[in-house]
Coordinates of C-alpha atoms in Angstrom, one line a residue:
Chain R
A21 CA -16.7 -8.5 27.0
Q22 CA -19.7 -6.7 26.4
S23 CA -22.6 -7.5 24.0
V24 CA -26.0 -6.1 23.4
T25 CA -29.0 -8.2 22.5
Q26 CA -32.2 -6.6 20.7
L27 CA -35.1 -9.1 21.1
G28 CA -37.3 -9.0 17.9
S29 CA -35.6 -7.9 14.6
H30 CA -39.1 -6.6 13.4
V31 CA -41.9 -4.9 15.5
S32 CA -45.2 -3.8 14.1
V33 CA -47.5 -1.3 16.0
S34 CA -50.5 0.5 15.2
E35 CA -50.3 4.3 15.1
G36 CA -51.2 5.8 18.5
A37 CA -50.4 2.4 20.3
L38 CA -47.6 1.9 22.6
V39 CA -44.0 1.3 21.2
L40 CA -41.6 -1.2 23.2
L41 CA -38.3 -2.0 21.9
R42 CA -36.3 -4.4 23.9
C43 CA -32.4 -4.3 24.6
N44 CA -30.6 -6.5 27.1
Y45 CA -26.7 -5.9 27.7
S46 CA -24.1 -8.3 29.0
S47 CA -21.4 -6.5 30.8
S48 CA -19.1 -7.3 33.7
V49 CA -19.6 -3.8 35.0
P50 CA -22.5 -1.4 34.3
P51 CA -21.8 0.1 31.1
Y52 CA -23.2 3.3 29.4
L53 CA -26.1 2.6 27.2
F54 CA -27.5 4.3 24.2
W55 CA -30.4 4.2 21.6
Y56 CA -29.9 5.4 18.2
V57 CA -32.4 5.7 15.4
Q58 CA -31.5 5.2 11.6
Y59 CA -34.2 6.3 9.0
P60 CA -33.9 5.0 5.4
N61 CA -30.8 6.2 3.7
Q62 CA -29.6 8.2 6.4
G63 CA -27.0 8.0 9.3
L64 CA -27.7 7.3 12.9
Q65 CA -29.1 9.8 15.4
L66 CA -28.9 9.6 19.0
L67 CA -32.2 9.2 20.8
L68 CA -31.0 8.9 24.4
K69 CA -28.4 7.6 26.6
Y70 CA -27.8 6.4 30.1
T71 CA -24.4 7.2 31.9
T72 CA -25.3 7.6 35.6
G73 CA -27.7 9.0 37.9
A74 CA -31.8 8.7 37.2
T75 CA -32.6 5.3 35.7
L76 CA -35.3 6.6 33.5
V77 CA -33.9 8.6 30.7
K78 CA -35.9 10.8 28.4
G79 CA -34.8 11.3 24.9
I80 CA -36.0 13.2 21.8
N81 CA -39.2 12.6 19.8
G82 CA -41.0 11.5 23.0
F83 CA -39.0 8.2 23.5
E84 CA -37.7 7.2 26.7
A85 CA -35.8 4.1 28.4
E86 CA -35.4 2.8 31.7
F87 CA -32.1 1.3 32.9
K88 CA -32.7 -1.9 35.0
K89 CA -29.6 -3.2 36.5
S90 CA -31.3 -6.2 38.0
E91 CA -32.8 -7.3 34.5
T92 CA -29.7 -6.1 32.5
S93 CA -32.1 -4.3 30.3
F94 CA -32.6 -0.9 28.8
H95 CA -35.8 -0.9 26.9
L96 CA -37.2 1.8 24.8
T97 CA -40.8 3.0 25.0
K98 CA -42.8 5.5 23.6
P99 CA -46.5 6.0 24.8
S100 CA -48.0 6.8 21.3
A101 CA -46.6 5.7 18.1
H102 CA -46.4 8.1 15.0
M103 CA -46.0 7.1 11.5
S104 CA -42.7 9.1 11.4
D105 CA -41.4 6.7 14.1
A106 CA -40.9 3.9 11.3
A107 CA -37.3 3.4 11.3
E108 CA -34.4 1.0 12.4
Y109 CA -33.5 1.2 16.2
F110 CA -30.2 0.3 17.4
C111 CA -29.2 -0.1 21.1
A112 CA -25.6 0.3 21.9
V113 CA -23.2 -0.1 24.8
S114 CA -19.9 1.4 25.6
R115 CA -17.2 0.6 28.4
R116 CA -16.8 3.3 31.0
R117 CA -13.1 3.4 30.7
G118 CA -10.7 2.8 27.9
A119 CA -11.5 2.2 24.1
N120 CA -13.3 5.2 22.6
N121 CA -16.2 3.2 20.8
L122 CA -19.7 1.6 20.7
F123 CA -20.9 -1.9 20.4
F124 CA -24.2 -2.0 18.5
G125 CA -27.2 -4.4 18.9
T126 CA -28.4 -6.2 15.7
G127 CA -31.1 -3.5 15.5
T128 CA -35.0 -3.6 15.4
R129 CA -37.0 -2.2 12.6
L130 CA -40.1 -0.6 13.8
T131 CA -43.1 -0.5 11.3
V132 CA -46.2 1.7 12.1
I133 CA -49.4 0.8 10.7
P134 CA -52.1 3.5 9.9
Chain N
D239 CA -23.8 23.5 13.1
T240 CA -24.0 19.7 13.9
E241 CA -23.5 18.3 10.7
V242 CA -21.1 15.7 9.4
T243 CA -20.9 15.7 5.6
Q244 CA -19.7 12.8 3.6
T245 CA -18.9 12.7 -0.1
P246 CA -19.7 11.3 -2.5
K247 CA -23.1 9.9 -1.5
H248 CA -22.8 7.0 -4.0
L249 CA -19.7 5.2 -5.5
V250 CA -19.2 2.5 -7.9
M251 CA -15.8 1.1 -8.3
G252 CA -14.1 -1.8 -10.0
M253 CA -11.8 -4.3 -8.0
T254 CA -8.9 -2.7 -9.7
N255 CA -9.8 1.1 -8.9
K256 CA -8.5 3.4 -6.3
K257 CA -10.9 5.7 -4.7
S258 CA -11.2 7.8 -1.5
L259 CA -14.3 8.6 0.7
K260 CA -14.4 12.0 2.6
C261 CA -15.8 13.1 5.7
E262 CA -15.9 16.5 7.4
Q263 CA -17.2 18.0 10.5
H264 CA -16.8 21.5 11.9
M265 CA -18.1 21.0 15.5
G266 CA -14.5 21.1 16.9
H267 CA -14.9 17.2 17.6
R268 CA -11.4 15.7 18.3
A269 CA -12.5 12.0 17.6
M270 CA -13.6 10.7 14.2
Y271 CA -14.9 7.3 13.3
W272 CA -15.3 4.9 10.2
Y273 CA -18.0 2.4 10.3
K274 CA -19.1 -0.2 7.8
Q275 CA -22.8 -1.1 7.5
K276 CA -24.3 -4.1 5.5
A277 CA -27.8 -4.2 4.6
K278 CA -30.1 -4.9 7.6
K279 CA -27.0 -5.1 9.9
P280 CA -25.5 -2.8 12.6
P281 CA -22.7 -0.5 11.9
E282 CA -19.4 -2.1 12.5
L283 CA -16.5 -0.1 13.7
M284 CA -13.4 0.0 11.3
F285 CA -11.2 2.7 12.6
V286 CA -11.3 5.6 15.4
Y287 CA -8.9 8.6 15.2
S288 CA -8.4 10.6 18.4
Y289 CA -6.7 13.9 18.1
E290 CA -5.9 13.1 14.6
K291 CA -4.0 10.0 15.6
L292 CA -5.1 6.3 14.8
S293 CA -6.3 4.9 18.2
I294 CA -8.3 1.9 17.0
N295 CA -8.1 -0.5 14.1
E296 CA -10.4 -3.2 14.1
S297 CA -8.5 -5.5 12.2
V298 CA -9.5 -4.1 8.9
P299 CA -7.8 -5.2 5.9
S300 CA -5.0 -3.2 4.4
R301 CA -7.1 -2.4 1.3
F302 CA -8.8 0.0 3.6
S303 CA -6.5 2.9 4.4
P304 CA -7.6 5.8 6.8
E305 CA -6.3 9.3 6.8
C306 CA -6.9 12.1 9.3
P307 CA -5.2 15.1 7.6
N308 CA -6.8 17.6 10.3
S309 CA -9.1 17.8 13.0
S310 CA -12.1 18.5 10.7
L311 CA -11.4 15.8 7.9
L312 CA -11.3 12.2 7.7
N313 CA -10.6 10.2 4.5
L314 CA -10.9 6.5 3.7
H315 CA -8.6 5.4 0.8
L316 CA -9.8 2.5 -1.1
H317 CA -7.8 0.0 -3.3
A318 CA -8.3 -3.6 -4.8
L319 CA -11.6 -4.0 -3.0
Q320 CA -13.6 -7.1 -3.3
P321 CA -17.5 -7.3 -4.0
E322 CA -17.9 -8.1 -0.4
D323 CA -16.9 -4.7 0.6
S324 CA -19.9 -3.2 -0.9
A325 CA -21.7 -1.5 2.0
L326 CA -22.8 1.9 3.4
Y327 CA -19.7 3.5 5.0
L328 CA -20.5 5.8 7.7
C329 CA -18.4 8.5 9.4
A330 CA -18.9 10.0 12.7
S331 CA -17.4 12.5 15.0
S332 CA -17.5 13.4 18.7
Q333 CA -15.4 14.4 21.6
P334 CA -12.9 11.8 22.6
Q335 CA -15.0 10.3 25.2
V336 CA -17.9 8.4 23.4
A337 CA -19.7 7.5 26.6
L338 CA -20.1 11.1 27.7
Y339 CA -20.3 12.8 24.2
E340 CA -22.8 12.1 21.5
Q341 CA -21.4 10.6 18.3
Y342 CA -22.9 12.6 15.3
F343 CA -23.1 10.4 12.2
G344 CA -22.8 11.5 8.5
P345 CA -25.5 10.1 5.8
G346 CA -23.0 7.8 4.6
T347 CA -21.4 6.7 1.3
R348 CA -23.1 3.8 -0.5
L349 CA -20.3 1.8 -2.1
T350 CA -20.8 -0.7 -4.9
V351 CA -17.7 -2.8 -5.9
T352 CA -18.1 -4.7 -9.1

């Protein structure tokens, strides 16, 4: 069975500060990993994903994440927060084979303080 | 065109009503999804259609009835809903290998059951 744990339901950072959103997964085999962002009253948008290859993945809007198998983690970072980054962020996992679906973490709400 | 459209944006219905939610995409995607999202929670998968056939039903009550008339359209028929069914209903589409292909989400229909 697969699951995703996001530590911290709410993270606040100052504008210009480092953003770090944590995600740990539980899976019997390395899964595919995703980060999605949801702005208020909108659907979800893919920020980045890890499937195979380079473990440091760069996404849109300056975000990146590093897959660390030894730590079963896929934390999301951005060097300098912008006010427009305020949103809900979801980490998700899918199996490499089989069912065509995603399992989402509980989400982290990012607040950016001016 | 990378847009998934959903109608209506908002829907209020009584417990005895019958209504339908509509989702449309013109990206040539052959997998389409319905998710339910309660406030401050992650999306929960309800149904997956792959090549216009229902491939996943996550034990959703029969008062929700999905339909995929063609590869561009996905409907969710609602009947005899309960107040606890009030939520944001998200539609998504992708090519049928979610691990490799991004899911594109619509903005959702906010449903209130009175």
